[in-house]
């Protein structure tokens, strides 16, 4: 039985939309490894996605949303961000299929944590005015996410 979609407060909906692209990022990495694409191609995509999307997404969450509450669920998400940053740095030093798959798993688990646990928690602990302030800041930074990476290695057969 399919899970019902999670209803998200409109003020943090943009972050959830960006999570969709992060899950696609994970899928693309896994496809590249599964199809035995040259690892350098996959690692170039990881760097592209980090620079164009994920790094900025983390910054928005940390500076706008996480700054509102400093408790254990937020600290876990911030620690996840640090761990993912270190994994990307490690890939720049040594691009292996094992490290790529570990990164895909880590990002996937992190997105699921935020969507299923952290965001519902934040929606409960933040006041409506705090959520609206978050939404205003996110809207001021809004950019249409386009993952239009030219080398579509995940489509290789």
CSV table of N, CA and C in Angstrom, one decimal:
chain,number,residue,atom,x,y,z
A,1,UNK,N,0.8,-1.2,0.0
A,1,UNK,CA,0.0,0.0,0.0
A,1,UNK,C,0.9,1.2,0.0
A,2,UNK,N,0.6,2.1,-0.9
A,2,UNK,CA,1.4,3.4,-1.0
A,2,UNK,C,1.2,4.3,0.2
A,3,UNK,N,2.3,5.0,0.6
A,3,UNK,CA,2.1,5.9,1.6
A,3,UNK,C,1.4,7.2,1.1
A,4,UNK,N,0.6,7.8,2.0
A,4,UNK,CA,0.0,9.0,1.6
A,4,UNK,C,1.0,10.1,1.5
A,5,UNK,N,0.9,11.0,0.6
A,5,UNK,CA,1.9,12.2,0.5
A,5,UNK,C,1.8,13.0,1.8
A,6,UNK,N,3.0,13.4,2.2
A,6,UNK,CA,3.1,14.2,3.4
A,6,UNK,C,2.7,15.7,3.1
A,7,UNK,N,1.8,16.2,3.9
A,7,UNK,CA,1.3,17.6,3.7
A,7,UNK,C,2.4,18.4,4.4
A,8,UNK,N,2.8,19.4,3.7
A,8,UNK,CA,3.9,20.3,4.2
A,8,UNK,C,3.4,21.7,4.4
A,9,UNK,N,3.8,22.4,5.4
A,9,UNK,CA,3.5,23.8,5.6
A,9,UNK,C,4.0,24.5,4.4
A,10,UNK,N,3.2,25.4,3.8
A,10,UNK,CA,3.6,26.1,2.6
A,10,UNK,C,4.9,26.9,2.7
A,11,UNK,N,5.2,27.3,4.0
A,11,UNK,CA,6.4,28.1,4.2
A,11,UNK,C,7.7,27.3,4.0
A,12,UNK,N,7.7,26.0,4.2
A,12,UNK,CA,8.9,25.2,4.0
A,12,UNK,C,8.7,24.2,2.8
A,13,UNK,N,7.7,24.4,2.0
A,13,UNK,CA,7.4,23.5,0.9
A,13,UNK,C,8.6,23.6,-0.1
A,14,UNK,N,9.2,24.7,-0.3
A,14,UNK,CA,10.3,24.9,-1.2
A,14,UNK,C,11.4,23.9,-0.9
A,15,UNK,N,11.7,23.8,0.4
A,15,UNK,CA,12.8,22.8,0.8
A,15,UNK,C,12.4,21.4,0.5
A,16,UNK,N,11.1,21.0,0.6
A,16,UNK,CA,10.7,19.7,0.2
A,16,UNK,C,10.8,19.5,-1.3
A,17,UNK,N,10.5,20.5,-2.0
A,17,UNK,CA,10.6,20.4,-3.5
A,17,UNK,C,12.1,20.1,-3.9
A,18,UNK,N,13.0,20.8,-3.2
A,18,UNK,CA,14.4,20.6,-3.5
A,18,UNK,C,14.8,19.2,-3.1
A,19,UNK,N,14.2,18.6,-2.1
A,19,UNK,CA,14.5,17.2,-1.7
A,19,UNK,C,14.2,16.3,-2.8
A,20,UNK,N,13.2,16.5,-3.6
A,20,UNK,CA,13.0,15.7,-4.8
A,20,UNK,C,14.2,15.6,-5.7
A,21,UNK,N,14.9,16.7,-5.9
A,21,UNK,CA,16.1,16.7,-6.8
A,21,UNK,C,17.2,15.9,-6.1
A,22,UNK,N,17.3,16.0,-4.7
A,22,UNK,CA,18.3,15.3,-4.0
A,22,UNK,C,18.1,13.8,-4.1
A,23,UNK,N,16.8,13.3,-4.1
A,23,UNK,CA,16.5,11.9,-4.3
A,23,UNK,C,16.9,11.4,-5.7
A,24,UNK,N,16.6,12.3,-6.7
A,24,UNK,CA,17.0,12.0,-8.1
A,24,UNK,C,18.5,11.9,-8.2
A,25,UNK,N,19.2,12.8,-7.5
A,25,UNK,CA,20.7,12.7,-7.4
A,25,UNK,C,21.2,11.4,-7.0
A,26,UNK,N,20.6,10.9,-5.9
A,26,UNK,CA,20.9,9.5,-5.4
A,26,UNK,C,20.7,8.5,-6.4
A,27,UNK,N,19.5,8.5,-7.1
A,27,UNK,CA,19.2,7.5,-8.1
A,27,UNK,C,20.2,7.6,-9.2
A,28,UNK,N,20.6,8.8,-9.7
A,28,UNK,CA,21.5,8.9,-10.8
A,28,UNK,C,22.9,8.3,-10.4
A,29,UNK,N,23.3,8.6,-9.2
A,29,UNK,CA,24.6,8.0,-8.7
A,29,UNK,C,24.5,6.4,-8.8
A,30,UNK,N,23.4,5.9,-8.2
A,30,UNK,CA,23.3,4.4,-8.2
A,30,UNK,C,23.2,3.9,-9.6
A,31,UNK,N,22.5,4.6,-10.5
A,31,UNK,CA,22.4,4.1,-11.9
A,31,UNK,C,23.8,4.1,-12.6
A,32,UNK,N,24.6,5.1,-12.3
A,32,UNK,CA,25.9,5.2,-12.9
A,32,UNK,C,26.8,4.1,-12.4
A,33,UNK,N,26.8,3.8,-11.1
A,33,UNK,CA,27.6,2.7,-10.6
A,33,UNK,C,27.1,1.3,-11.1
A,34,UNK,N,25.8,1.2,-11.1
A,34,UNK,CA,25.2,-0.1,-11.6
A,34,UNK,C,25.5,-0.4,-13.0
A,35,UNK,N,25.6,0.7,-13.9
A,35,UNK,CA,25.9,0.5,-15.3
A,35,UNK,C,27.4,0.6,-15.6
A,36,UNK,N,28.2,0.6,-14.5
A,36,UNK,CA,29.6,0.7,-14.6
A,36,UNK,C,30.1,1.8,-15.5
A,37,UNK,N,29.5,2.9,-15.3
A,37,UNK,CA,29.9,4.2,-16.0
A,37,UNK,C,31.3,4.6,-15.4
A,38,UNK,N,32.2,5.2,-16.2
A,38,UNK,CA,33.5,5.6,-15.7
A,38,UNK,C,33.2,6.5,-14.4
A,39,UNK,N,33.8,6.1,-13.4
A,39,UNK,CA,33.6,6.8,-12.1
A,39,UNK,C,33.9,8.3,-12.1
A,40,UNK,N,34.8,8.7,-12.9
A,40,UNK,CA,35.1,10.1,-13.0
A,40,UNK,C,33.9,10.9,-13.5
A,41,UNK,N,33.1,10.3,-14.4
A,41,UNK,CA,31.9,11.0,-14.9
A,41,UNK,C,30.9,11.2,-13.8
A,42,UNK,N,30.7,10.1,-13.0
A,42,UNK,CA,29.8,10.2,-11.9
A,42,UNK,C,30.3,11.2,-10.8
A,43,UNK,N,31.6,11.2,-10.5
A,43,UNK,CA,32.1,12.2,-9.5
A,43,UNK,C,32.0,13.6,-10.0
A,44,UNK,N,32.2,13.8,-11.3
A,44,UNK,CA,32.0,15.2,-11.9
A,44,UNK,C,30.5,15.6,-11.6
A,45,UNK,N,29.6,14.7,-11.8
A,45,UNK,CA,28.2,15.1,-11.6
A,45,UNK,C,28.0,15.4,-10.1
A,46,UNK,N,28.6,14.6,-9.2
A,46,UNK,CA,28.5,14.9,-7.8
A,46,UNK,C,28.9,16.3,-7.5
A,47,UNK,N,30.1,16.7,-8.0
A,47,UNK,CA,30.6,18.1,-7.8
A,47,UNK,C,29.7,19.1,-8.4
A,48,UNK,N,29.2,18.9,-9.6
A,48,UNK,CA,28.2,19.8,-10.2
A,48,UNK,C,27.0,19.9,-9.3
A,49,UNK,N,26.4,18.8,-8.8
A,49,UNK,CA,25.2,18.9,-8.0
A,49,UNK,C,25.4,19.6,-6.7
A,50,UNK,N,26.6,19.3,-6.1
A,50,UNK,CA,26.9,20.0,-4.9
A,50,UNK,C,27.0,21.5,-5.1
A,51,UNK,N,27.8,21.9,-6.1
A,51,UNK,CA,28.0,23.4,-6.3
A,51,UNK,C,26.7,24.1,-6.8
A,52,UNK,N,25.9,23.4,-7.6
A,52,UNK,CA,24.7,24.0,-8.1
A,52,UNK,C,23.4,23.9,-7.3
A,53,UNK,N,23.4,22.9,-6.4
A,53,UNK,CA,22.1,22.6,-5.7
A,53,UNK,C,22.3,22.3,-4.2
A,54,UNK,N,22.9,21.2,-4.0
A,54,UNK,CA,22.9,20.6,-2.6
A,54,UNK,C,23.6,21.6,-1.6
A,55,UNK,N,24.8,22.1,-2.0
A,55,UNK,CA,25.4,23.0,-1.1
A,55,UNK,C,24.6,24.2,-0.7
A,56,UNK,N,23.9,24.8,-1.6
A,56,UNK,CA,23.0,25.9,-1.4
A,56,UNK,C,21.8,25.5,-0.6
A,57,UNK,N,21.3,24.3,-0.9
A,57,UNK,CA,20.1,23.8,-0.1
A,57,UNK,C,20.5,23.7,1.4
A,58,UNK,N,21.7,23.1,1.6
A,58,UNK,CA,22.1,22.9,3.0
A,58,UNK,C,22.3,24.3,3.7
A,59,UNK,N,22.9,25.3,3.0
A,59,UNK,CA,23.0,26.6,3.5
A,59,UNK,C,21.7,27.2,3.9
A,60,UNK,N,20.7,27.1,3.0
A,60,UNK,CA,19.4,27.6,3.3
A,60,UNK,C,18.8,27.0,4.6
A,61,UNK,N,18.9,25.7,4.6
A,61,UNK,CA,18.3,25.0,5.8
A,61,UNK,C,19.0,25.4,7.1
A,62,UNK,N,20.4,25.5,7.0
A,62,UNK,CA,21.1,25.8,8.2
A,62,UNK,C,20.9,27.2,8.7
A,63,UNK,N,21.0,28.2,7.7
A,63,UNK,CA,20.9,29.6,8.1
A,63,UNK,C,19.5,30.1,8.4
A,64,UNK,N,18.5,29.5,7.7
A,64,UNK,CA,17.1,30.0,7.8
A,64,UNK,C,16.3,29.1,8.8
A,65,UNK,N,16.3,27.8,8.5
A,65,UNK,CA,15.4,26.9,9.3
A,65,UNK,C,16.0,26.5,10.6
A,66,UNK,N,17.2,25.9,10.5
A,66,UNK,CA,17.9,25.3,11.7
A,66,UNK,C,18.2,26.4,12.7
A,67,UNK,N,18.4,27.6,12.3
A,67,UNK,CA,18.7,28.7,13.3
A,67,UNK,C,17.5,29.0,14.2
A,68,UNK,N,16.4,28.5,13.9
A,68,UNK,CA,15.2,28.8,14.7
A,68,UNK,C,15.1,27.9,16.0
A,69,UNK,N,15.7,26.8,15.9
A,69,UNK,CA,15.6,25.8,17.0
A,69,UNK,C,17.0,25.1,17.1
A,70,UNK,N,17.5,25.0,18.3
A,70,UNK,CA,18.8,24.4,18.5
A,70,UNK,C,18.7,23.1,19.4
A,71,UNK,N,17.9,22.2,19.0
A,71,UNK,CA,17.7,21.0,19.8
A,71,UNK,C,18.1,19.7,19.0
A,72,UNK,N,17.9,18.6,19.6
A,72,UNK,CA,18.5,17.3,19.1
A,72,UNK,C,18.1,17.0,17.7
A,73,UNK,N,16.8,17.1,17.3
A,73,UNK,CA,16.5,16.8,15.9
A,73,UNK,C,17.2,17.7,14.9
A,74,UNK,N,17.3,19.0,15.2
A,74,UNK,CA,18.0,19.9,14.3
A,74,UNK,C,19.5,19.6,14.3
A,75,UNK,N,20.1,19.3,15.5
A,75,UNK,CA,21.5,19.0,15.6
A,75,UNK,C,21.8,17.7,14.8
A,76,UNK,N,20.9,16.7,14.8
A,76,UNK,CA,21.1,15.6,13.9
A,76,UNK,C,21.2,15.9,12.5
A,77,UNK,N,20.3,16.8,12.0
A,77,UNK,CA,20.3,17.2,10.6
A,77,UNK,C,21.5,17.9,10.3
A,78,UNK,N,22.0,18.8,11.1
A,78,UNK,CA,23.2,19.6,10.9
A,78,UNK,C,24.4,18.7,10.9
A,79,UNK,N,24.4,17.7,11.7
A,79,UNK,CA,25.5,16.7,11.7
A,79,UNK,C,25.5,15.9,10.4
A,80,UNK,N,24.3,15.5,9.9
A,80,UNK,CA,24.2,14.9,8.6
A,80,UNK,C,24.8,15.7,7.5
A,81,UNK,N,24.5,17.0,7.5
A,81,UNK,CA,25.1,17.9,6.5
A,81,UNK,C,26.6,17.9,6.6
A,82,UNK,N,27.2,17.9,7.8
A,82,UNK,CA,28.6,17.9,7.9
A,82,UNK,C,29.2,16.6,7.4
A,83,UNK,N,28.6,15.5,7.7
A,83,UNK,CA,29.0,14.2,7.2
A,83,UNK,C,28.9,14.1,5.7
A,84,UNK,N,27.9,14.6,5.1
A,84,UNK,CA,27.7,14.6,3.7
A,84,UNK,C,28.8,15.4,3.0
A,85,UNK,N,29.1,16.6,3.6
A,85,UNK,CA,30.2,17.4,3.1
A,85,UNK,C,31.5,16.7,3.1
A,86,UNK,N,31.8,16.0,4.2
A,86,UNK,CA,33.0,15.3,4.3
A,86,UNK,C,33.1,14.1,3.2
A,87,UNK,N,31.9,13.5,3.0
A,87,UNK,CA,31.9,12.4,2.0
A,87,UNK,C,32.2,13.0,0.6
A,88,UNK,N,31.7,14.1,0.3
A,88,UNK,CA,31.9,14.7,-1.0
A,88,UNK,C,33.4,15.1,-1.1
A,89,UNK,N,34.0,15.6,-0.1
A,89,UNK,CA,35.4,15.9,-0.1
A,89,UNK,C,36.2,14.7,-0.3
A,90,UNK,N,35.8,13.6,0.4
A,90,UNK,CA,36.6,12.3,0.2
A,90,UNK,C,36.5,11.8,-1.2
A,91,UNK,N,35.3,12.0,-1.9
A,91,UNK,CA,35.2,11.6,-3.3
A,91,UNK,C,36.1,12.4,-4.2
A,92,UNK,N,36.4,13.6,-3.8
A,92,UNK,CA,37.3,14.4,-4.6
A,92,UNK,C,38.7,13.9,-4.5
A,93,UNK,N,39.0,13.3,-3.4
A,93,UNK,CA,40.4,12.7,-3.2
A,93,UNK,C,40.5,11.3,-3.8
A,94,UNK,N,39.4,10.6,-3.8
A,94,UNK,CA,39.4,9.2,-4.2
A,94,UNK,C,38.0,8.7,-4.6
A,95,UNK,N,37.7,8.8,-5.9
A,95,UNK,CA,36.4,8.5,-6.4
A,95,UNK,C,36.3,7.0,-6.6
A,96,UNK,N,35.5,6.3,-5.7
A,96,UNK,CA,35.3,4.9,-5.8
A,96,UNK,C,33.8,4.6,-5.9
A,97,UNK,N,33.5,3.4,-6.4
A,97,UNK,CA,32.1,3.1,-6.4
A,97,UNK,C,31.5,2.9,-5.0
A,98,UNK,N,32.3,2.4,-4.1
A,98,UNK,CA,31.9,2.3,-2.7
A,98,UNK,C,31.6,3.6,-2.1
A,99,UNK,N,32.4,4.6,-2.3
A,99,UNK,CA,32.2,6.0,-1.7
A,99,UNK,C,31.0,6.6,-2.4
A,100,UNK,N,30.8,6.4,-3.7
A,100,UNK,CA,29.6,7.0,-4.3
A,100,UNK,C,28.3,6.4,-3.8
A,101,UNK,N,28.3,5.1,-3.6
A,101,UNK,CA,27.1,4.4,-3.1
A,101,UNK,C,26.9,4.8,-1.6
A,102,UNK,N,27.9,5.0,-0.8
A,102,UNK,CA,27.8,5.5,0.5
A,102,UNK,C,27.2,6.9,0.5
A,103,UNK,N,27.6,7.7,-0.4
A,103,UNK,CA,27.1,9.1,-0.4
A,103,UNK,C,25.6,9.0,-0.8
A,104,UNK,N,25.3,8.2,-1.8
A,104,UNK,CA,23.9,8.1,-2.2
A,104,UNK,C,23.0,7.7,-1.1
A,105,UNK,N,23.5,6.7,-0.3
A,105,UNK,CA,22.7,6.2,0.8
A,105,UNK,C,22.6,7.2,1.9
A,106,UNK,N,23.6,8.0,2.2
A,106,UNK,CA,23.6,9.0,3.2
A,106,UNK,C,22.7,10.1,2.8
A,107,UNK,N,22.7,10.6,1.6
A,107,UNK,CA,21.8,11.7,1.2
A,107,UNK,C,20.4,11.2,1.2
A,108,UNK,N,20.1,10.0,0.7
A,108,UNK,CA,18.8,9.5,0.7
A,108,UNK,C,18.2,9.4,2.2
A,109,UNK,N,19.0,8.8,3.1
A,109,UNK,CA,18.6,8.7,4.5
A,109,UNK,C,18.3,10.1,5.1
A,110,UNK,N,19.2,11.0,4.8
A,110,UNK,CA,19.1,12.3,5.3
A,110,UNK,C,17.8,13.0,4.9
A,111,UNK,N,17.5,12.9,3.6
A,111,UNK,CA,16.3,13.5,3.0
A,111,UNK,C,15.0,12.9,3.7
A,112,UNK,N,15.0,11.6,3.8
A,112,UNK,CA,13.9,10.9,4.4
A,112,UNK,C,13.8,11.3,5.9
A,113,UNK,N,14.9,11.5,6.6
A,113,UNK,CA,14.8,12.0,8.0
A,113,UNK,C,14.2,13.3,8.0
A,114,UNK,N,14.6,14.2,7.2
A,114,UNK,CA,14.1,15.6,7.2
A,114,UNK,C,12.6,15.6,6.9
A,115,UNK,N,12.2,14.8,5.9
A,115,UNK,CA,10.8,14.8,5.4
A,115,UNK,C,9.9,14.2,6.4
A,116,UNK,N,10.3,13.1,7.0
A,116,UNK,CA,9.4,12.3,7.9
A,116,UNK,C,9.5,12.7,9.3
A,117,UNK,N,10.6,13.2,9.8
A,117,UNK,CA,10.8,13.5,11.2
A,117,UNK,C,11.0,15.0,11.5
A,118,UNK,N,12.1,15.5,10.9
A,118,UNK,CA,12.5,16.9,11.2
A,118,UNK,C,11.4,17.9,10.8
A,119,UNK,N,11.0,17.9,9.6
A,119,UNK,CA,10.0,18.9,9.1
A,119,UNK,C,8.7,18.9,9.9
A,120,UNK,N,8.1,17.7,10.1
A,120,UNK,CA,6.9,17.7,10.9
A,120,UNK,C,7.2,18.2,12.3
A,121,UNK,N,8.3,17.9,12.8
A,121,UNK,CA,8.7,18.4,14.2
A,121,UNK,C,8.8,19.9,14.2
A,122,UNK,N,9.5,20.5,13.2
A,122,UNK,CA,9.6,21.9,13.1
A,122,UNK,C,8.3,22.6,12.9
A,123,UNK,N,7.4,22.0,12.1
A,123,UNK,CA,6.1,22.6,11.9
A,123,UNK,C,5.3,22.6,13.2
A,124,UNK,N,5.6,21.7,14.2
A,124,UNK,CA,4.9,21.8,15.5
A,124,UNK,C,5.6,22.7,16.4
A,125,UNK,N,6.9,22.8,16.5
A,125,UNK,CA,7.5,23.6,17.5
A,125,UNK,C,7.7,25.1,17.1
A,126,UNK,N,7.6,25.4,15.8
A,126,UNK,CA,7.7,26.8,15.4
A,126,UNK,C,6.3,27.4,15.4
A,127,UNK,N,6.3,28.7,15.7
A,127,UNK,CA,5.0,29.4,15.7
A,127,UNK,C,4.7,29.7,14.2
A,128,UNK,N,3.4,30.1,14.0
A,128,UNK,CA,3.1,30.4,12.6
A,128,UNK,C,3.9,31.6,12.1
A,129,UNK,N,4.1,32.6,13.0
A,129,UNK,CA,4.9,33.8,12.6
A,129,UNK,C,6.4,33.4,12.3
A,130,UNK,N,6.9,32.4,13.0
A,130,UNK,CA,8.3,31.9,12.7
A,130,UNK,C,8.3,31.2,11.4
A,131,UNK,N,7.3,30.4,11.1
A,131,UNK,CA,7.2,29.7,9.8
A,131,UNK,C,7.1,30.6,8.7
A,132,UNK,N,6.3,31.7,8.9
A,132,UNK,CA,6.1,32.7,7.8
A,132,UNK,C,7.4,33.4,7.6
A,133,UNK,N,8.2,33.7,8.6
A,133,UNK,CA,9.5,34.4,8.5
A,133,UNK,C,10.4,33.5,7.7
A,134,UNK,N,10.4,32.2,8.0
A,134,UNK,CA,11.2,31.2,7.2
A,134,UNK,C,10.8,31.3,5.7
A,135,UNK,N,9.5,31.2,5.5
A,135,UNK,CA,8.9,31.3,4.1
A,135,UNK,C,9.4,32.5,3.4
A,136,UNK,N,9.3,33.6,4.0
A,136,UNK,CA,9.7,34.9,3.4
A,136,UNK,C,11.2,34.9,3.0
A,137,UNK,N,12.0,34.4,3.9
A,137,UNK,CA,13.4,34.3,3.6
A,137,UNK,C,13.7,33.3,2.4
A,138,UNK,N,13.0,32.2,2.5
A,138,UNK,CA,13.2,31.2,1.4
A,138,UNK,C,12.7,31.8,0.0
A,139,UNK,N,11.6,32.5,0.1
A,139,UNK,CA,11.1,33.0,-1.2
A,139,UNK,C,12.0,34.1,-1.7
A,140,UNK,N,12.7,34.8,-0.9
A,140,UNK,CA,13.6,35.8,-1.3
A,140,UNK,C,14.8,35.2,-2.1
A,141,UNK,N,15.1,34.0,-1.7
A,141,UNK,CA,16.3,33.2,-2.3
A,141,UNK,C,15.8,32.3,-3.4
A,142,UNK,N,14.5,32.2,-3.6
A,142,UNK,CA,14.0,31.1,-4.5
A,142,UNK,C,14.7,31.2,-5.9
A,143,UNK,N,15.0,30.1,-6.3
A,143,UNK,CA,15.5,29.9,-7.7
A,143,UNK,C,14.9,28.6,-8.2
A,144,UNK,N,14.5,28.6,-9.5
A,144,UNK,CA,14.0,27.4,-10.0
A,144,UNK,C,15.1,26.4,-10.2
A,145,UNK,N,15.0,25.3,-9.5
A,145,UNK,CA,16.0,24.2,-9.5
A,145,UNK,C,15.9,23.5,-10.9
A,146,UNK,N,17.0,23.5,-11.6
A,146,UNK,CA,17.1,22.7,-12.8
A,146,UNK,C,18.3,21.9,-12.8
A,147,UNK,N,18.1,20.6,-12.8
A,147,UNK,CA,19.3,19.7,-12.8
A,147,UNK,C,19.5,19.3,-14.3
A,148,UNK,N,20.1,20.2,-15.0
A,148,UNK,CA,20.3,20.1,-16.5
A,148,UNK,C,21.8,19.7,-16.8
A,149,UNK,N,22.3,18.8,-16.1
A,149,UNK,CA,23.7,18.4,-16.3
A,149,UNK,C,23.8,17.7,-17.7
A,150,UNK,N,24.8,18.2,-18.4
A,150,UNK,CA,24.9,17.7,-19.9
A,150,UNK,C,25.2,16.3,-20.0
A,151,UNK,N,26.0,15.7,-19.2
A,151,UNK,CA,26.5,14.3,-19.4
A,151,UNK,C,25.5,13.4,-18.6
A,152,UNK,N,24.5,12.9,-19.3
A,152,UNK,CA,23.4,12.1,-18.7
A,152,UNK,C,23.9,10.6,-18.6
A,153,UNK,N,25.0,10.4,-17.9
A,153,UNK,CA,25.6,9.1,-17.7
A,153,UNK,C,24.6,8.0,-17.2
A,154,UNK,N,23.6,8.5,-16.4
A,154,UNK,CA,22.6,7.5,-15.9
A,154,UNK,C,21.7,6.9,-16.9
A,155,UNK,N,21.7,7.4,-18.1
A,155,UNK,CA,20.9,6.9,-19.2
A,155,UNK,C,21.7,5.9,-20.1
A,156,UNK,N,23.1,5.8,-19.8
A,156,UNK,CA,23.9,4.9,-20.6
A,156,UNK,C,23.4,3.4,-20.4
A,157,UNK,N,23.6,2.7,-21.4
A,157,UNK,CA,23.2,1.2,-21.3
A,157,UNK,C,24.4,0.4,-21.2
